[in-house]
mmCIF file of C-alpha atoms in Angstrom:
data_model
loop_
_atom_site.group_PDB
_atom_site.id
_atom_site.type_symbol
_atom_site.label_atom_id
_atom_site.label_comp_id
_atom_site.label_asym_id
_atom_site.label_seq_id
_atom_site.Cartn_x
_atom_site.Cartn_y
_atom_site.Cartn_z
ATOM 1 C CA MET A 22 31.540 104.371 -109.026
ATOM 2 C CA ASN A 23 30.263 103.000 -112.328
ATOM 3 C CA GLN A 24 32.709 102.931 -115.212
ATOM 4 C CA ILE A 25 32.489 101.926 -118.837
ATOM 5 C CA GLN A 26 34.316 98.654 -119.352
ATOM 6 C CA TYR A 27 34.089 98.769 -123.145
ATOM 7 C CA VAL A 28 36.379 101.807 -123.246
ATOM 8 C CA GLN A 29 36.229 102.120 -127.056
ATOM 9 C CA ARG A 30 32.570 103.157 -126.631
ATOM 10 C CA ASP A 31 33.129 105.551 -123.716
ATOM 11 C CA CYS A 32 31.850 109.048 -124.507
ATOM 12 C CA ARG A 33 33.230 111.915 -122.435
ATOM 13 C CA ASP A 34 32.196 114.767 -124.727
ATOM 14 C CA LYS A 35 30.191 116.918 -122.279
ATOM 15 C CA GLU A 36 28.582 118.999 -125.050
ATOM 16 C CA LYS A 37 27.434 115.881 -126.927
ATOM 17 C CA ILE A 38 26.036 114.349 -123.713
ATOM 18 C CA GLU A 39 24.271 117.597 -122.788
ATOM 19 C CA LYS A 40 22.705 117.914 -126.261
ATOM 20 C CA PHE A 41 21.639 114.260 -126.184
ATOM 21 C CA LEU A 42 19.936 114.661 -122.782
ATOM 22 C CA LEU A 43 18.251 117.899 -123.836
ATOM 23 C CA GLU A 44 16.848 116.408 -127.056
ATOM 24 C CA SER A 45 15.942 112.862 -125.980
ATOM 25 C CA ARG A 46 12.290 112.289 -125.181
ATOM 26 C CA ILE A 47 12.069 109.097 -123.111
ATOM 27 C CA GLY A 48 14.163 107.823 -120.223
ATOM 28 C CA ILE A 49 13.902 104.683 -118.108
ATOM 29 C CA ILE A 50 13.882 105.066 -114.324
ATOM 30 C CA GLY A 51 15.212 101.883 -112.707
ATOM 31 C CA MET A 52 14.676 101.214 -109.017
ATOM 32 C CA ASN A 53 14.404 98.421 -106.471
ATOM 33 C CA GLY A 54 10.904 97.043 -106.600
ATOM 34 C CA ASP A 55 9.182 94.613 -104.284
ATOM 35 C CA GLU A 56 10.278 91.188 -105.464
ATOM 36 C CA PHE A 57 11.892 92.274 -108.733
ATOM 37 C CA PRO A 58 13.670 95.398 -110.002
ATOM 38 C CA TYR A 59 11.228 97.928 -111.440
ATOM 39 C CA ALA A 60 11.966 100.046 -114.529
ATOM 40 C CA VAL A 61 9.513 102.534 -116.022
ATOM 41 C CA PRO A 62 9.757 104.696 -119.155
ATOM 42 C CA VAL A 63 9.033 108.374 -118.432
ATOM 43 C CA ASN A 64 9.028 111.728 -120.176
ATOM 44 C CA PHE A 65 11.741 113.930 -118.692
ATOM 45 C CA ILE A 66 13.709 117.125 -118.923
ATOM 46 C CA TRP A 67 17.401 117.696 -118.322
ATOM 47 C CA ASN A 68 17.836 121.006 -116.573
ATOM 48 C CA ASP A 69 20.756 122.515 -114.682
ATOM 49 C CA GLY A 70 22.544 119.185 -114.203
ATOM 50 C CA SER A 71 19.500 117.213 -113.050
ATOM 51 C CA ILE A 72 16.844 114.960 -114.540
ATOM 52 C CA PHE A 73 13.235 115.902 -113.736
ATOM 53 C CA PHE A 74 10.158 113.788 -114.396
ATOM 54 C CA HIS A 75 6.613 113.603 -113.098
ATOM 55 C CA GLY A 76 3.978 111.047 -112.287
ATOM 56 C CA MET A 77 0.625 110.490 -110.718
ATOM 57 C CA GLY A 78 0.503 110.891 -106.984
ATOM 58 C CA SER A 79 -0.211 107.169 -106.576
ATOM 59 C CA GLY A 80 0.891 103.817 -107.937
ATOM 60 C CA LYS A 81 3.916 101.568 -107.698
ATOM 61 C CA LYS A 82 6.409 104.163 -108.966
ATOM 62 C CA GLU A 83 5.165 106.691 -106.389
ATOM 63 C CA THR A 84 5.315 104.122 -103.583
ATOM 64 C CA ILE A 85 8.905 103.160 -104.381
ATOM 65 C CA LEU A 86 10.157 106.699 -105.023
ATOM 66 C CA SER A 87 8.562 108.190 -101.909
ATOM 67 C CA SER A 88 11.476 106.897 -99.824
ATOM 68 C CA GLY A 89 14.100 108.678 -101.967
ATOM 69 C CA PRO A 90 15.905 105.494 -103.033
ATOM 70 C CA PRO A 91 19.022 105.153 -105.157
ATOM 71 C CA VAL A 92 18.032 104.909 -108.817
ATOM 72 C CA CYS A 93 19.458 104.501 -112.265
ATOM 73 C CA PHE A 94 18.123 106.622 -115.123
ATOM 74 C CA THR A 95 18.894 105.474 -118.671
ATOM 75 C CA VAL A 96 18.422 107.375 -121.917
ATOM 76 C CA TYR A 97 19.304 105.754 -125.226
ATOM 77 C CA GLU A 98 18.769 105.989 -128.930
ATOM 78 C CA GLU A 99 19.466 103.342 -131.541
ATOM 79 C CA TYR A 100 20.585 104.653 -134.934
ATOM 80 C CA GLY A 101 20.573 101.338 -136.802
ATOM 81 C CA THR A 102 22.392 98.066 -137.409
ATOM 82 C CA VAL A 103 25.978 98.313 -138.608
ATOM 83 C CA THR A 104 26.739 95.813 -141.350
ATOM 84 C CA ASP A 105 29.952 93.878 -141.830
ATOM 85 C CA PRO A 106 30.990 91.150 -144.291
ATOM 86 C CA VAL A 107 31.405 88.854 -141.274
ATOM 87 C CA PRO A 108 27.987 88.278 -139.622
ATOM 88 C CA CYS A 109 29.482 88.039 -136.128
ATOM 89 C CA HIS A 110 30.942 91.535 -136.567
ATOM 90 C CA ALA A 111 27.576 93.190 -137.223
ATOM 91 C CA ASP A 112 26.854 95.782 -134.531
ATOM 92 C CA THR A 113 24.459 98.495 -133.424
ATOM 93 C CA ALA A 114 24.957 102.244 -133.802
ATOM 94 C CA TYR A 115 23.682 104.025 -130.686
ATOM 95 C CA MET A 116 24.145 106.607 -127.956
ATOM 96 C CA SER A 117 23.276 105.977 -124.318
ATOM 97 C CA VAL A 118 23.647 107.800 -121.027
ATOM 98 C CA MET A 119 23.175 106.283 -117.576
ATOM 99 C CA LEU A 120 22.822 108.443 -114.474
ATOM 100 C CA PHE A 121 23.080 107.106 -110.948
ATOM 101 C CA GLY A 122 21.884 108.904 -107.827
ATOM 102 C CA ASN A 123 19.101 109.365 -105.336
ATOM 103 C CA VAL A 124 15.697 110.658 -106.274
ATOM 104 C CA LYS A 125 14.097 113.542 -104.396
ATOM 105 C CA LYS A 126 10.547 114.777 -104.614
ATOM 106 C CA VAL A 127 10.220 118.434 -105.563
ATOM 107 C CA VAL A 128 8.042 119.991 -102.851
ATOM 108 C CA ASP A 129 8.418 123.688 -103.707
ATOM 109 C CA PHE A 130 5.394 124.665 -105.816
ATOM 110 C CA ASP A 131 7.285 127.369 -107.733
ATOM 111 C CA GLU A 132 9.962 124.868 -108.748
ATOM 112 C CA ALA A 133 7.322 122.218 -109.543
ATOM 113 C CA ALA A 134 5.441 124.673 -111.784
ATOM 114 C CA LEU A 135 8.658 125.570 -113.619
ATOM 115 C CA VAL A 136 9.536 121.895 -114.159
ATOM 116 C CA LEU A 137 6.044 121.063 -115.415
ATOM 117 C CA GLN A 138 6.077 124.119 -117.695
ATOM 118 C CA ASN A 139 9.394 122.984 -119.146
ATOM 119 C CA LEU A 140 7.953 119.485 -119.688
ATOM 120 C CA VAL A 141 4.899 120.960 -121.422
ATOM 121 C CA GLU A 142 7.105 123.102 -123.671
ATOM 122 C CA LYS A 143 9.376 120.176 -124.531
ATOM 123 C CA TYR A 144 6.555 117.823 -125.543
ATOM 124 C CA THR A 145 3.957 120.313 -126.844
ATOM 125 C CA PRO A 146 5.909 123.460 -127.771
ATOM 126 C CA GLY A 147 3.683 126.504 -128.222
ATOM 127 C CA TYR A 148 0.443 124.551 -127.747
ATOM 128 C CA TYR A 149 -0.644 126.001 -124.401
ATOM 129 C CA LYS A 150 -0.958 129.779 -124.244
ATOM 130 C CA HIS A 151 -0.825 130.290 -120.464
ATOM 131 C CA PRO A 152 2.091 129.196 -118.277
ATOM 132 C CA LEU A 153 1.572 126.913 -115.303
ATOM 133 C CA THR A 154 1.667 128.629 -111.925
ATOM 134 C CA ALA A 155 2.630 127.533 -108.439
ATOM 135 C CA LYS A 156 -0.929 128.219 -107.288
ATOM 136 C CA LEU A 157 -2.370 125.887 -109.943
ATOM 137 C CA ILE A 158 0.109 123.134 -109.048
ATOM 138 C CA GLU A 159 -0.662 123.531 -105.343
ATOM 139 C CA ARG A 160 -4.419 123.161 -105.927
ATOM 140 C CA TYR A 161 -4.380 120.571 -108.725
ATOM 141 C CA LYS A 162 -5.765 117.124 -107.873
ATOM 142 C CA SER A 163 -5.981 114.279 -110.368
ATOM 143 C CA SER A 164 -9.474 113.186 -111.376
ATOM 144 C CA PHE A 165 -8.098 109.647 -111.492
ATOM 145 C CA ASP A 166 -6.863 109.278 -107.909
ATOM 146 C CA GLY A 167 -7.497 112.643 -106.197
ATOM 147 C CA ASN A 168 -3.770 113.151 -105.557
ATOM 148 C CA ALA A 169 -1.479 115.959 -106.594
ATOM 149 C CA VAL A 170 1.054 115.371 -109.348
ATOM 150 C CA SER A 171 4.502 114.290 -108.166
ATOM 151 C CA ILE A 172 7.643 115.901 -109.545
ATOM 152 C CA TYR A 173 11.002 114.201 -109.006
ATOM 153 C CA ARG A 174 14.625 115.276 -109.388
ATOM 154 C CA ILE A 175 17.673 113.085 -109.864
ATOM 155 C CA THR A 176 20.960 114.896 -109.462
ATOM 156 C CA PRO A 177 23.508 112.373 -110.661
ATOM 157 C CA GLU A 178 26.275 111.272 -108.349
ATOM 158 C CA ASN A 179 27.745 109.434 -111.311
ATOM 159 C CA MET A 180 27.066 109.441 -115.030
ATOM 160 C CA THR A 181 28.351 107.282 -117.874
ATOM 161 C CA ALA A 182 27.843 107.632 -121.623
ATOM 162 C CA LYS A 183 28.509 105.245 -124.481
ATOM 163 C CA GLU A 184 28.295 105.659 -128.210
ATOM 164 C CA ASN A 185 28.888 103.707 -131.364
ATOM 165 C CA HIS A 186 28.382 105.845 -134.417
ATOM 166 C CA ALA A 187 28.573 104.534 -137.940
ATOM 167 C CA LYS A 188 28.615 106.120 -141.349
ATOM 168 C CA GLU A 189 25.259 106.079 -143.092
ATOM 169 C CA ASP A 190 26.566 103.740 -145.819
ATOM 170 C CA LYS A 191 27.437 101.127 -143.170
ATOM 171 C CA LEU A 192 23.894 100.978 -141.723
ATOM 172 C CA PHE A 193 21.582 98.184 -142.849
ATOM 173 C CA LYS A 194 18.774 99.368 -145.101
ATOM 174 C CA ARG A 195 15.751 97.200 -145.741
ATOM 175 C CA ASN A 196 14.728 96.997 -149.388
ATOM 176 C CA ASP A 197 11.004 97.096 -148.594
ATOM 177 C CA ARG A 198 11.015 100.558 -146.969
#
């Protein structure tokens, strides 16, 4: 089980973590690649205790994830550089969450349509007037590769969160902005 070693930064506030995962826009899916580890930024939603993301039905990410491997999913946000009179004590204000688990492809078209609809609403709220349907998802094929979209779920077996918040007056401000 993964644990935070820098315990002063450990965040266990479930409401804060939930809000952070609901509002964050980009996560990094890390997995075992061919010769090297492979990490890819993806749009995602946090729903009912799981991370969901999508991708084309082909490519390196699809090839690796098709076997349902163990993965790490990281979400982070940097708030700025924390100043200190001693240069070696300067720091970074941030929040980060890491989830560890196995990835599973969503094969139920009703669930896939709901996930994609939630992604659409998160990234383009109110833009599309008609909801996605299971029938559309079942028939959809990409013009790029002729494959259906892939939807994935990570239900974390373990999750860690770290934070280092600083007061606004302690954050470095550039004079030219």
